[in-house]
């Protein structure tokens, strides 16, 4: 279903190495709202982590990643932003993953939280903010895009 182009969806992704947050607004309702992890509650911080279950291609992000990433069920991957900036390569179950791809997966999965609040995980416009913007961060965010 197509959205009315007069009422476009803007999303802001505050990307941090430990926690992230997503806010959004529409052109016809410019007051921003922040995505909560639990409907009806003010739980806005998304842990910036992923977890890959051992020996299967199942990924978790945020709080679910923290639950499953205890070592028995899966491997917790923290510091996604720093790993991407550093160009780090990780091996999970014998499969190589680069830091930028893992960061992109986290952002994509996190944007799925918009669906509950807006009906879509694809905003018309997306702005990503980070603590420090330098040339390497611009390269990383360009790759993620």
XYZ file of N, CA and C in Angstrom, residues 6-136:
393
model
N 2.055 13.493 0.385
C 1.944 14.760 1.095
C 2.274 14.590 2.570
N 2.127 13.403 3.065
C 2.375 13.119 4.479
C 3.544 12.146 4.591
N 4.736 12.638 4.333
C 5.912 11.785 4.296
C 6.423 11.468 5.695
N 7.034 10.299 5.806
C 7.579 9.813 7.070
C 9.074 10.102 7.144
N 9.460 10.820 8.185
C 10.863 11.108 8.461
C 11.264 10.304 9.695
N 12.410 9.655 9.628
C 12.906 8.898 10.779
C 14.319 9.364 11.118
N 14.590 9.410 12.401
C 15.922 9.734 12.886
C 16.451 8.565 13.677
N 17.634 8.111 13.336
C 18.258 6.965 13.988
C 19.485 7.477 14.723
N 19.416 7.540 16.040
C 20.532 7.970 16.877
C 21.357 6.726 17.150
N 22.431 6.564 16.403
C 23.231 5.345 16.420
C 24.390 5.477 17.399
N 24.382 4.644 18.413
C 25.446 4.648 19.402
C 26.122 3.288 19.482
N 27.302 3.252 20.049
C 28.039 1.998 20.154
C 27.453 1.087 21.227
N 26.751 1.666 22.214
C 26.136 0.863 23.276
C 24.623 0.802 23.142
N 23.995 1.940 22.898
C 22.544 1.979 22.711
C 22.211 2.900 21.552
N 21.043 2.662 20.967
C 20.548 3.465 19.866
C 19.093 3.826 20.150
N 18.559 4.718 19.334
C 17.189 5.174 19.523
C 16.640 5.622 18.171
N 15.342 5.407 17.962
C 14.701 5.796 16.700
C 13.521 6.712 17.018
N 13.485 7.844 16.340
C 12.353 8.765 16.432
C 11.817 8.989 15.029
N 10.570 9.449 14.964
C 9.960 9.666 13.655
C 8.915 10.769 13.742
N 8.586 11.305 12.589
C 7.480 12.251 12.487
C 6.997 12.271 11.038
N 5.804 12.786 10.870
C 5.209 12.958 9.549
C 5.178 14.440 9.217
N 5.193 14.762 7.924
C 5.156 16.167 7.524
C 3.877 16.842 8.003
N 2.776 16.109 8.056
C 1.515 16.706 8.492
C 1.342 16.696 10.014
N 2.223 16.039 10.702
C 2.210 16.022 12.165
C 3.669 16.127 12.616
N 4.229 17.327 12.587
C 5.673 17.483 12.782
C 6.191 17.225 14.197
N 5.321 16.925 15.152
C 5.791 16.619 16.509
C 6.399 15.210 16.492
N 7.689 15.084 16.800
C 8.318 13.760 16.731
C 7.868 12.826 17.855
N 7.934 11.550 17.539
C 7.679 10.496 18.522
C 8.896 9.573 18.523
N 9.136 8.931 19.647
C 10.249 7.994 19.748
C 9.695 6.590 19.870
N 10.313 5.684 19.150
C 9.880 4.290 19.136
C 10.218 3.647 20.476
N 9.222 3.042 21.081
C 9.428 2.319 22.334
C 9.565 0.836 22.032
N 10.404 0.164 22.797
C 10.583 -1.279 22.615
C 9.374 -2.062 23.088
N 8.608 -1.472 24.009
C 7.411 -2.110 24.546
C 6.253 -1.132 24.373
N 5.216 -1.560 23.657
C 4.076 -0.687 23.399
C 3.480 -0.173 24.707
N 3.239 1.133 24.750
C 2.640 1.745 25.925
C 3.619 2.074 27.035
N 4.884 1.752 26.857
C 5.895 2.053 27.876
C 6.965 2.954 27.293
N 7.715 3.589 28.143
C 8.768 4.496 27.702
C 10.126 3.809 27.759
N 10.293 2.797 26.943
C 11.561 2.079 26.829
C 12.137 2.375 25.454
N 12.941 3.427 25.383
C 13.404 3.937 24.104
C 14.791 3.457 23.692
N 15.609 3.030 24.619
C 16.978 2.641 24.300
C 17.024 1.223 23.736
N 17.589 1.117 22.542
C 17.770 -0.170 21.886
C 19.235 -0.570 22.089
N 19.507 -1.644 22.809
C 20.906 -2.063 22.928
C 21.500 -2.311 21.537
N 22.636 -1.707 21.255
C 23.275 -1.810 19.935
C 24.089 -3.094 19.852
N 23.382 -4.207 19.845
C 24.032 -5.521 19.821
C 23.265 -6.452 18.887
N 23.973 -7.466 18.419
C 23.401 -8.561 17.644
C 23.761 -9.865 18.318
N 23.027 -10.899 18.004
C 23.358 -12.246 18.447
C 23.040 -13.196 17.301
N 23.993 -14.038 16.976
C 23.777 -15.086 15.978
C 23.689 -16.409 16.711
N 22.583 -17.118 16.496
C 22.442 -18.435 17.120
C 23.478 -19.371 16.540
N 23.993 -20.233 17.389
C 25.010 -21.193 16.962
C 24.449 -22.141 15.909
N 25.223 -22.316 14.847
C 24.993 -23.308 13.802
C 23.703 -23.128 13.005
N 23.022 -22.004 13.141
C 21.865 -21.702 12.294
C 21.947 -20.230 11.900
N 21.259 -19.875 10.823
C 21.282 -18.492 10.346
C 20.120 -17.714 10.950
N 20.101 -17.622 12.280
C 19.072 -16.873 12.981
C 19.754 -15.779 13.789
N 19.275 -14.545 13.591
C 19.873 -13.376 14.218
C 18.865 -12.684 15.118
N 19.353 -12.134 16.213
C 18.554 -11.337 17.126
C 19.245 -9.981 17.273
N 18.467 -8.963 17.620
C 19.052 -7.642 17.858
C 18.485 -7.079 19.154
N 19.159 -6.075 19.694
C 18.666 -5.378 20.881
C 18.504 -6.278 22.085
N 17.367 -6.105 22.776
C 17.134 -6.868 24.009
C 17.065 -8.365 23.754
N 16.516 -8.778 22.614
C 16.476 -10.207 22.287
C 17.884 -10.771 22.123
N 18.780 -9.966 21.566
C 20.171 -10.413 21.417
C 20.814 -10.615 22.783
N 20.512 -9.724 23.713
C 21.062 -9.872 25.066
C 20.548 -11.145 25.726
N 19.272 -11.487 25.480
C 18.690 -12.707 26.065
C 19.324 -13.971 25.500
N 19.569 -13.973 24.194
C 20.060 -15.182 23.519
C 21.584 -15.259 23.451
N 22.257 -14.182 23.753
C 23.700 -14.133 23.580
C 24.496 -14.533 24.793
N 23.991 -15.478 25.541
C 24.675 -15.891 26.766
C 25.807 -16.882 26.533
N 26.069 -17.234 25.285
C 27.142 -18.177 25.001
C 26.640 -19.574 24.718
N 25.542 -19.968 25.346
C 24.993 -21.303 25.115
C 24.119 -21.318 23.868
N 23.273 -20.307 23.733
C 22.335 -20.245 22.616
C 22.952 -19.568 21.397
N 23.774 -18.557 21.628
C 24.350 -17.812 20.519
C 25.509 -16.954 20.961
N 26.098 -16.278 19.988
C 27.241 -15.418 20.259
C 26.795 -13.963 20.221
N 26.990 -13.237 21.305
C 26.649 -11.831 21.396
C 27.738 -11.004 20.727
N 27.321 -10.073 19.881
C 28.259 -9.195 19.187
C 27.959 -7.771 19.630
N 28.895 -7.190 20.364
C 28.742 -5.840 20.895
C 29.628 -4.879 20.111
N 29.505 -3.593 20.406
C 30.335 -2.537 19.812
C 30.296 -2.589 18.284
N 29.098 -2.702 17.741
C 28.928 -2.822 16.292
C 29.451 -1.593 15.546
N 29.196 -0.425 16.087
C 29.647 0.796 15.422
C 31.168 0.864 15.392
N 31.809 0.593 16.508
C 33.275 0.648 16.560
C 33.908 -0.436 15.695
N 33.311 -1.624 15.687
C 33.830 -2.709 14.837
C 33.768 -2.318 13.358
N 32.677 -1.643 12.976
C 32.544 -1.215 11.584
C 33.590 -0.157 11.238
N 33.749 0.819 12.122
C 34.734 1.887 11.894
C 36.141 1.310 11.815
N 36.425 0.323 12.661
C 37.756 -0.296 12.683
C 37.980 -1.261 11.528
N 36.927 -1.556 10.757
C 37.059 -2.507 9.652
C 37.265 -3.927 10.136
N 36.771 -4.215 11.319
C 36.990 -5.523 11.938
C 36.259 -6.638 11.185
N 36.899 -7.785 11.129
C 36.313 -9.000 10.565
C 36.083 -9.975 11.712
N 34.889 -10.570 11.750
C 34.584 -11.568 12.769
C 34.278 -12.884 12.084
N 34.591 -13.955 12.770
C 34.240 -15.275 12.275
C 33.224 -15.876 13.240
N 32.044 -16.187 12.713
C 30.969 -16.768 13.507
C 30.594 -18.104 12.900
N 30.764 -19.165 13.652
C 30.503 -20.516 13.156
C 31.260 -20.792 11.859
N 32.485 -20.277 11.774
C 33.320 -20.532 10.613
C 33.015 -19.660 9.404
N 32.100 -18.725 9.540
C 31.724 -17.847 8.438
C 32.232 -16.443 8.739
N 32.967 -15.830 7.803
C 33.479 -14.476 8.046
C 32.393 -13.416 7.836
N 32.378 -12.423 8.716
C 31.476 -11.278 8.623
C 32.302 -10.024 8.849
N 32.032 -8.993 8.059
C 32.738 -7.742 8.297
C 31.865 -6.828 9.160
N 32.508 -5.922 9.857
C 31.828 -5.052 10.800
C 30.750 -4.183 10.172
N 30.975 -3.726 8.952
C 29.989 -2.875 8.286
C 28.714 -3.666 7.995
N 28.857 -4.903 7.557
C 27.679 -5.741 7.284
C 26.890 -6.010 8.553
N 27.579 -6.228 9.652
C 26.896 -6.459 10.924
C 26.165 -5.200 11.390
N 26.790 -4.047 11.211
C 26.138 -2.791 11.568
C 24.898 -2.572 10.698
N 25.015 -2.847 9.418
C 23.876 -2.705 8.504
C 22.726 -3.630 8.922
N 23.050 -4.843 9.329
C 22.022 -5.780 9.790
C 21.333 -5.245 11.039
N 22.105 -4.704 11.970
C 21.517 -4.131 13.180
C 20.576 -2.978 12.846
N 20.997 -2.097 11.963
C 20.161 -0.952 11.598
C 18.881 -1.435 10.920
N 19.014 -2.373 10.003
C 17.836 -2.897 9.299
C 16.854 -3.543 10.271
N 17.363 -4.369 11.164
C 16.483 -5.025 12.141
C 15.854 -3.999 13.087
N 16.618 -3.004 13.492
C 16.095 -1.981 14.392
C 14.993 -1.163 13.727
N 15.161 -0.886 12.455
C 14.135 -0.128 11.737
C 12.817 -0.894 11.645
N 12.873 -2.207 11.838
C 11.622 -2.982 11.843
C 10.718 -2.550 12.999
N 11.297 -1.926 14.037
C 10.497 -1.416 15.149
C 9.568 -0.285 14.716
N 9.913 0.378 13.616
C 9.047 1.429 13.090
C 7.699 0.875 12.646
N 7.670 -0.373 12.226
C 6.443 -0.981 11.720
C 5.324 -0.920 12.739
N 5.639 -1.193 13.994
C 4.612 -1.158 15.036
C 4.031 0.234 15.218
N 4.869 1.243 15.075
C 4.429 2.611 15.321
C 3.844 3.286 14.078
N 4.326 2.897 12.893
C 3.951 3.626 11.680
C 3.309 2.761 10.601
N 3.456 1.449 10.697
C 2.943 0.565 9.652
C 3.960 0.250 8.578
N 5.150 0.834 8.658
C 6.192 0.553 7.679
C 7.565 0.639 8.338
N 8.519 -0.113 7.786
C 9.900 -0.019 8.265
C 10.755 0.766 7.272
N 10.093 1.381 6.278
C 10.808 2.127 5.246
C 10.339 3.580 5.233
N 11.020 4.430 5.987
C 10.641 5.846 5.982
C 10.986 6.492 4.638
N 10.330 7.600 4.355
C 10.653 8.350 3.139
C 12.042 8.971 3.253
N 12.387 9.375 4.448
C 13.695 9.979 4.714
C 14.244 9.420 6.009
N 15.546 9.168 6.019
C 16.205 8.640 7.209
C 17.459 9.460 7.481
N 17.566 9.936 8.711
C 18.771 10.629 9.140
C 19.418 9.805 10.235
N 20.698 9.554 10.094
C 21.447 8.821 11.110
C 22.400 9.797 11.779
N 22.345 9.832 13.110
C 23.260 10.683 13.857
C 24.213 9.800 14.661
N 25.436 10.271 14.820
C 26.465 9.576 15.586
C 27.177 10.606 16.460
N 27.890 10.124 17.469
C 28.599 11.034 18.373
C 29.684 11.836 17.666
N 30.467 11.162 16.829
C 31.568 11.829 16.134
C 31.506 11.482 14.659
N 31.500 12.510 13.828
C 31.443 12.314 12.396
C 32.786 12.696 11.787
N 33.503 11.712 11.300
C 34.758 11.958 10.606
C 34.698 11.242 9.256
N 35.758 11.302 8.503
C 35.762 10.717 7.158
C 35.476 9.214 7.185
N 36.067 8.508 8.123
C 35.843 7.055 8.199
C 34.381 6.748 8.533
